[in-house]
Amino acid sequence: MMKFVEKKSSVCVELFKGERLKIVDVEGGQISSFQCVFKNDLKDYLSSGRTLDYLGRMNFEVGDFLYSNKSKPMLILVEDTIGIHDFLLAPCSRESFKILYEDYECLYGCEENLIASLAEFGVKFDSLPTTFNIFMNLEISVKGSLEVLTPASRAGDYVTLEAKDDLIIGFSSCSAPDSHGGKFKRIGYEILS
Amino acid sequence: MMKFVEKKSSVCVELFKGERLKIVDVEGGQISSFQCVFKNDLKDYLSSGRTLDYLGRMNFEVGDFLYSNKSKPMLILVEDTIGIHDFLLAPCSRESFKILYEDYECLYGCEENLIASLAEFGVKFDSLPTTFNIFMNLEISVKGSLEVLTPASRAGDYVTLEAKDDLIIGFSSCSAPDSHGGKFKRIGYEILS
């Protein structure tokens, strides 16, 4: 049964080895920032640097593994209807809003929301260096410039990730103005065993 | 006076606000992986995600700020004779050698070396999610594929970073076979006040 991450918030779930988490852009054009740890090693979390190094590319395909900082496989991408995600940038935060937006005040970005959600499961983060930003449409030019475009995802697009070990996972409905294509929306999710 | 990071090792230094650290590729074609924390907040360290987000590009220019996870400016790039560096990948590690290289056994990569060097100054890391990989020549294709090429830096190329606050900095002479252009070499450095 589909549950929801309300707009500008996040949730935390347990996903056991072999279980699958389906994350759905229910209305379209909404980013979900994602971070997780191993249940048996709360300090080892999903790593952008390791994952991109081992993949040898910045785009994602079904069958790709997502690795932890300690080089352990955490998840495998088993379904993906859109294929456009980011694993380069940090999650939005109160401080990032001050730097990137002139007229947007928001006390809780994805970083604050995810840290709070994960803390409910005993997972302590002082900050979140990077997150897997599902549905984020980051354009990288040949000259290396970066631009966050409106997500290409439409209503019903989804990704499904299968756990390679027991995990605690936080994921958001992103609070950044650039992330939602004009309107903050909720994100759907379902755990499939 | 120039000091040296011996090949396949790292050092840790204190750099006070306004001081400059010059990092020199003395023989050419050698990467140095770099990470640092604030002296007054040992948990807040240099962030690839924040820095790239605020720069809006993946290439570096003199005058660029490098930011912490908590969005505070840590360093400014004041000199750079090469301009080709990476802020995407994790430092090499014992586990990464097993995954990326068939015939290379090495117990201590930049991650292990940097964690040990920083620990001597009371800075504790369980892992290093990303490092600023000075002189790393990471080619990103239009389709998003990543390839670590031989560094473009020649003997004598250098970068100089000025501290925006009191910092504790670890930096290495990289231990990865892809990083050195055929021979592991030492890295030179100098603190300029």
Coordinates of C-alpha atoms in Angstrom, one line a residue:
Chain A
M1 CA 0.0 0.0 0.0
M2 CA 1.3 3.4 -1.0
K3 CA 2.3 5.8 1.8
F4 CA 3.4 9.4 1.4
V5 CA 6.2 11.8 2.4
E6 CA 4.3 15.1 2.8
K7 CA 5.7 18.1 1.0
K8 CA 8.8 19.7 2.4
S9 CA 9.3 16.9 4.9
S10 CA 11.0 13.4 5.2
V11 CA 10.5 10.0 6.6
C12 CA 12.7 7.2 7.9
V13 CA 12.1 3.4 7.2
E14 CA 13.8 0.1 7.9
L15 CA 14.4 -2.0 4.8
F16 CA 15.6 -5.5 5.3
K17 CA 17.9 -7.4 3.1
G18 CA 16.0 -8.4 -0.1
E19 CA 13.2 -6.0 0.5
R20 CA 12.5 -3.3 -2.1
L21 CA 11.6 0.3 -1.7
K22 CA 9.6 2.0 -4.5
I23 CA 9.8 5.8 -4.5
V24 CA 7.2 7.4 -6.6
D25 CA 6.9 11.0 -8.0
V26 CA 3.2 11.0 -7.6
E27 CA 2.4 14.3 -9.2
G28 CA 5.6 14.8 -11.3
G29 CA 8.5 17.1 -11.1
Q30 CA 9.4 16.6 -7.4
I31 CA 12.9 15.6 -6.0
S32 CA 13.4 13.2 -3.2
S33 CA 16.8 13.3 -1.4
F34 CA 17.9 9.9 0.0
Q35 CA 20.5 8.8 2.5
C36 CA 20.9 5.5 4.5
V37 CA 23.0 3.5 6.9
F38 CA 23.6 -0.2 7.6
K39 CA 21.6 -1.4 10.7
N40 CA 24.7 -3.2 11.9
D41 CA 27.0 -0.1 11.3
L42 CA 25.2 3.1 11.8
K43 CA 28.4 5.1 10.9
D44 CA 28.7 3.6 7.4
Y45 CA 26.4 5.4 4.9
L46 CA 25.7 5.8 1.2
S47 CA 28.7 7.4 -0.6
S48 CA 28.5 9.5 -3.7
G49 CA 32.3 9.4 -4.2
R50 CA 32.6 5.6 -3.9
T51 CA 29.4 4.9 -6.0
L52 CA 30.4 7.2 -8.9
D53 CA 34.0 5.9 -8.8
Y54 CA 32.8 2.2 -9.1
L55 CA 30.1 3.0 -11.7
G56 CA 32.5 5.0 -13.8
R57 CA 29.6 7.3 -14.8
M58 CA 27.2 9.9 -13.4
N59 CA 24.0 8.5 -14.9
F60 CA 22.2 5.5 -13.5
E61 CA 20.9 2.3 -15.0
V62 CA 18.9 -0.7 -13.8
G63 CA 21.3 -3.1 -12.2
D64 CA 23.6 -0.4 -10.7
F65 CA 24.9 -0.9 -7.2
L66 CA 25.0 2.0 -4.7
Y67 CA 28.0 1.7 -2.3
S68 CA 28.7 2.8 1.2
N69 CA 31.8 4.9 2.3
K70 CA 33.4 1.6 3.4
S71 CA 32.8 0.2 -0.2
K72 CA 30.0 -2.2 0.8
P73 CA 27.1 -2.6 -1.6
M74 CA 24.0 -1.1 0.1
L75 CA 21.3 -1.1 -2.7
I76 CA 20.7 -2.2 -6.2
L77 CA 18.6 -0.2 -8.6
V78 CA 16.0 -2.7 -9.9
E79 CA 13.5 -0.4 -11.6
D80 CA 13.8 3.1 -12.9
T81 CA 11.3 4.8 -15.3
I82 CA 13.2 8.1 -15.6
G83 CA 16.9 7.5 -15.2
I84 CA 17.7 11.1 -14.3
H85 CA 19.0 11.6 -10.8
D86 CA 21.9 13.4 -9.1
F87 CA 24.6 12.0 -6.8
L88 CA 26.8 15.1 -6.7
L89 CA 25.2 17.7 -4.6
A90 CA 24.5 18.1 -0.9
P91 CA 20.8 18.2 0.3
C92 CA 19.2 21.6 0.6
S93 CA 19.5 23.2 4.0
R94 CA 18.6 26.3 6.0
E95 CA 22.1 27.7 5.2
S96 CA 22.0 26.8 1.5
F97 CA 18.7 28.7 1.1
K98 CA 20.4 31.9 2.4
I99 CA 23.3 31.5 -0.1
L100 CA 21.3 30.3 -3.2
Y101 CA 18.0 32.2 -2.9
E102 CA 17.3 35.8 -2.1
D103 CA 13.6 35.7 -1.3
Y104 CA 13.1 32.2 0.2
E105 CA 13.1 31.7 4.0
C106 CA 12.7 28.2 5.2
L107 CA 14.0 26.8 8.5
Y108 CA 14.1 23.1 7.5
G109 CA 15.6 21.9 4.3
C110 CA 16.1 18.3 3.3
E111 CA 19.3 18.2 5.5
E112 CA 17.5 19.2 8.7
N113 CA 14.5 17.1 7.9
L114 CA 16.5 14.0 7.1
I115 CA 18.8 14.4 10.2
A116 CA 15.6 14.6 12.3
S117 CA 14.0 11.6 10.7
L118 CA 17.1 9.4 10.9
A119 CA 17.6 10.4 14.6
E120 CA 14.2 8.9 15.4
F121 CA 15.8 5.5 14.5
G122 CA 18.9 6.2 16.5
V123 CA 21.0 7.3 13.5
K124 CA 23.1 10.4 14.3
F125 CA 24.4 12.8 11.6
D126 CA 26.0 16.1 12.3
S127 CA 25.6 17.0 8.6
L128 CA 24.9 15.2 5.4
P129 CA 27.8 15.6 2.9
T130 CA 25.9 14.4 -0.1
T131 CA 22.5 12.6 -0.8
F132 CA 21.2 10.6 -3.7
N133 CA 18.9 13.1 -5.2
I134 CA 16.2 11.0 -6.9
F135 CA 14.5 12.8 -9.9
M136 CA 17.0 15.7 -9.7
N137 CA 17.8 17.0 -13.1
L138 CA 21.3 18.4 -12.9
E139 CA 22.7 19.6 -16.2
I140 CA 26.4 19.4 -16.5
S141 CA 27.8 21.3 -19.5
V142 CA 30.9 20.3 -21.5
K143 CA 32.7 23.2 -19.7
G144 CA 31.7 21.8 -16.3
S145 CA 29.0 24.3 -15.3
L146 CA 26.2 22.9 -13.2
E147 CA 22.5 23.9 -13.4
V148 CA 19.6 22.4 -11.5
L149 CA 16.8 22.1 -14.1
T150 CA 13.1 21.3 -13.4
P151 CA 12.9 17.5 -12.9
A152 CA 12.1 15.6 -16.1
S153 CA 9.9 13.1 -14.1
R154 CA 6.2 13.0 -14.7
A155 CA 3.3 11.9 -12.5
G156 CA 3.9 8.2 -11.8
D157 CA 7.6 7.9 -12.5
Y158 CA 9.4 5.8 -10.0
V159 CA 12.6 4.1 -8.9
T160 CA 12.8 0.8 -7.0
L161 CA 15.8 0.0 -4.8
E162 CA 16.5 -3.4 -3.3
A163 CA 18.4 -3.7 -0.1
K164 CA 21.6 -5.7 -0.1
D165 CA 21.7 -5.7 3.7
D166 CA 19.5 -4.5 6.5
L167 CA 19.3 -0.7 6.2
I168 CA 17.8 2.4 7.8
I169 CA 16.8 4.8 5.2
G170 CA 15.7 8.5 5.2
F171 CA 14.2 10.2 2.2
S172 CA 12.5 13.5 1.7
S173 CA 10.2 15.5 -0.5
C174 CA 12.6 18.3 -1.3
S175 CA 12.1 21.8 0.1
A176 CA 14.3 23.7 -2.4
P177 CA 12.5 26.1 -4.8
D178 CA 14.6 24.8 -7.8
S179 CA 13.6 21.2 -7.1
H180 CA 9.9 21.0 -7.7
G181 CA 8.9 22.7 -10.9
G182 CA 6.6 25.4 -9.5
K183 CA 4.9 23.6 -6.6
F184 CA 6.0 21.6 -3.6
K185 CA 4.5 18.1 -3.8
R186 CA 4.4 14.9 -1.8
I187 CA 6.4 11.8 -2.7
G188 CA 4.9 8.3 -2.6
Y189 CA 6.6 5.1 -1.4
E190 CA 5.9 1.5 -0.9
I191 CA 7.9 -1.3 0.7
L192 CA 7.7 -4.6 -1.2
S193 CA 8.9 -7.8 0.4
Chain B
M1 CA 60.9 26.4 3.2
M2 CA 59.5 23.6 1.2
K3 CA 58.6 20.4 3.0
F4 CA 57.5 17.1 1.5
V5 CA 54.7 14.5 1.7
E6 CA 56.6 11.3 0.9
K7 CA 55.1 9.0 -1.8
K8 CA 52.0 7.0 -0.8
S9 CA 51.6 8.8 2.5
S10 CA 50.0 11.9 4.0
V11 CA 50.7 14.7 6.5
C12 CA 48.5 16.9 8.7
V13 CA 49.2 20.6 9.4
E14 CA 47.5 23.5 11.2
L15 CA 46.7 26.5 9.0
F16 CA 45.6 29.7 10.8
K17 CA 43.2 32.2 9.4
G18 CA 44.9 34.3 6.7
E19 CA 47.8 31.8 6.3
R20 CA 48.4 30.2 2.9
L21 CA 49.2 26.6 2.1
K22 CA 51.0 26.0 -1.2
I23 CA 50.8 22.4 -2.5
V24 CA 53.4 21.6 -5.2
D25 CA 53.5 18.8 -7.7
V26 CA 57.3 18.7 -7.5
E27 CA 57.9 16.0 -10.2
G28 CA 54.7 16.3 -12.2
G29 CA 51.7 14.0 -12.6
Q30 CA 51.0 13.3 -8.9
I31 CA 47.6 13.7 -7.2
S32 CA 47.3 15.0 -3.6
S33 CA 44.0 14.3 -1.8
F34 CA 42.9 16.9 0.6
Q35 CA 40.5 17.2 3.6
C36 CA 40.2 19.6 6.5
V37 CA 38.2 20.6 9.5
F38 CA 37.7 23.8 11.5
K39 CA 39.8 23.9 14.7
N40 CA 36.7 25.2 16.6
D41 CA 34.4 22.5 15.1
L42 CA 36.2 19.3 14.4
K43 CA 33.0 17.7 13.0
D44 CA 32.6 20.3 10.2
Y45 CA 34.7 19.4 7.2
L46 CA 35.2 20.3 3.6
S47 CA 32.2 19.5 1.5
S48 CA 32.2 18.5 -2.2
G49 CA 28.4 18.8 -2.4
R50 CA 28.1 22.3 -0.9
T51 CA 31.2 23.6 -2.7
L52 CA 30.0 22.5 -6.2
D53 CA 26.5 23.7 -5.5
Y54 CA 27.7 27.2 -4.6
L55 CA 30.3 27.4 -7.4
G56 CA 27.8 26.1 -10.0
R57 CA 30.6 24.3 -11.8
M58 CA 33.0 21.5 -11.5
N59 CA 36.1 23.3 -12.6
F60 CA 38.1 25.6 -10.4
E61 CA 39.3 29.2 -10.7
V62 CA 41.4 31.6 -8.6
G63 CA 39.0 33.3 -6.2
D64 CA 36.8 30.3 -5.6
F65 CA 35.7 29.5 -2.1
L66 CA 35.7 26.0 -0.7
Y67 CA 32.8 25.4 1.7
S68 CA 32.2 23.1 4.7
N69 CA 29.2 20.8 5.2
K70 CA 27.7 23.5 7.3
S71 CA 28.1 26.0 4.5
K72 CA 30.9 28.0 6.0
P73 CA 33.8 29.2 3.8
M74 CA 37.0 27.3 4.7
L75 CA 39.5 28.2 2.1
I76 CA 39.9 30.4 -0.9
L77 CA 41.9 29.4 -4.0
V78 CA 44.5 32.2 -4.4
E79 CA 46.9 30.6 -6.9
D80 CA 46.5 27.7 -9.4
T81 CA 48.9 27.0 -12.2
I82 CA 47.0 24.1 -13.6
G83 CA 43.2 24.4 -12.9
I84 CA 42.5 20.7 -13.2
H85 CA 41.3 19.1 -10.0
D86 CA 38.5 16.7 -8.9
F87 CA 35.9 17.3 -6.2
L88 CA 33.7 14.3 -7.0
L89 CA 35.4 11.1 -6.0
A90 CA 36.3 9.5 -2.7
P91 CA 39.9 9.1 -1.8
C92 CA 41.6 5.8 -2.7
S93 CA 41.4 3.1 0.0
R94 CA 42.3 -0.5 0.7
E95 CA 38.8 -1.6 -0.3
S96 CA 38.8 0.5 -3.5
F97 CA 42.0 -1.1 -4.7
K98 CA 40.3 -4.5 -4.4
I99 CA 37.4 -3.3 -6.5
L100 CA 39.2 -1.2 -9.1
Y101 CA 42.5 -3.0 -9.6
E102 CA 43.2 -6.7 -10.2
D103 CA 46.9 -6.8 -9.5
Y104 CA 47.5 -4.1 -7.0
E105 CA 47.7 -4.8 -3.3
C106 CA 48.2 -1.9 -0.9
L107 CA 47.1 -1.8 2.7
Y108 CA 47.0 2.0 3.0
G109 CA 45.3 4.2 0.5
C110 CA 44.8 8.0 0.9
E111 CA 41.7 7.3 3.1
E112 CA 43.6 5.3 5.6
N113 CA 46.6 7.6 5.5
L114 CA 44.6 10.8 5.9
I115 CA 42.5 9.3 8.7
A116 CA 45.7 8.4 10.6
S117 CA 47.3 11.8 9.9
L118 CA 44.3 13.7 11.1
A119 CA 43.9 11.5 14.2
E120 CA 47.3 12.8 15.3
F121 CA 45.7 16.2 15.6
G122 CA 42.7 14.8 17.4
V123 CA 40.4 14.8 14.4
K124 CA 38.4 11.6 14.2
F125 CA 37.0 10.3 10.9
D126 CA 35.4 6.9 10.5
S127 CA 35.6 7.3 6.7
L128 CA 36.2 10.1 4.2
P129 CA 33.2 10.5 1.9
T130 CA 34.9 12.7 -0.6
T131 CA 38.3 14.6 -0.8
F132 CA 39.4 17.6 -2.8
N133 CA 41.7 15.7 -5.2
I134 CA 44.3 18.2 -6.3
F135 CA 45.8 17.6 -9.7
M136 CA 43.4 14.8 -10.4
N137 CA 42.4 14.8 -14.1
L138 CA 38.9 13.3 -14.2
E139 CA 37.4 13.4 -17.6
I140 CA 33.6 13.6 -17.7
S141 CA 32.1 12.8 -21.1
V142 CA 28.9 14.4 -22.5
K143 CA 27.1 11.1 -21.7
G144 CA 28.3 11.2 -18.1
S145 CA 31.0 8.6 -18.1
L146 CA 34.0 9.2 -15.8
E147 CA 37.6 8.4 -16.5
V148 CA 40.6 9.1 -14.3
L149 CA 43.3 10.2 -16.8
T150 CA 47.0 10.8 -16.1
P151 CA 47.3 14.2 -14.3
A152 CA 48.0 17.1 -16.6
S153 CA 50.2 18.8 -14.0
R154 CA 53.9 19.1 -14.8
A155 CA 56.9 19.5 -12.4
G156 CA 56.4 22.7 -10.5
D157 CA 52.7 23.2 -10.9
Y158 CA 51.0 24.3 -7.7
V159 CA 47.9 25.5 -6.0
T160 CA 47.8 27.9 -3.0
L161 CA 44.9 27.9 -0.6
E162 CA 44.3 30.6 2.0
A163 CA 42.5 29.7 5.2
K164 CA 39.3 31.7 6.0
D165 CA 39.4 30.4 9.6
D166 CA 41.8 28.3 11.7
L167 CA 41.9 24.8 10.1
I168 CA 43.4 21.4 10.6
I169 CA 44.3 20.0 7.2
G170 CA 45.4 16.6 6.0
F171 CA 46.7 16.0 2.5
S172 CA 48.4 13.1 0.8
S173 CA 50.6 12.0 -2.0
C174 CA 48.1 9.6 -3.6
S175 CA 48.6 5.8 -3.5
A176 CA 46.3 4.8 -6.5
P177 CA 48.0 3.4 -9.6
D178 CA 45.8 5.6 -11.9
S179 CA 46.8 8.8 -10.1
H180 CA 50.5 9.1 -10.7
G181 CA 51.3 8.8 -14.4
G182 CA 53.6 5.8 -14.0
K183 CA 55.5 6.4 -10.8
F184 CA 54.6 7.3 -7.3
K185 CA 56.1 10.7 -6.3
R186 CA 56.2 13.0 -3.4
I187 CA 54.3 16.2 -3.0
G188 CA 55.8 19.5 -1.9
Y189 CA 54.2 22.0 0.5
E190 CA 54.9 25.3 2.2
I191 CA 53.0 27.3 4.7
L192 CA 53.1 31.1 4.0
S193 CA 52.1 33.5 6.6

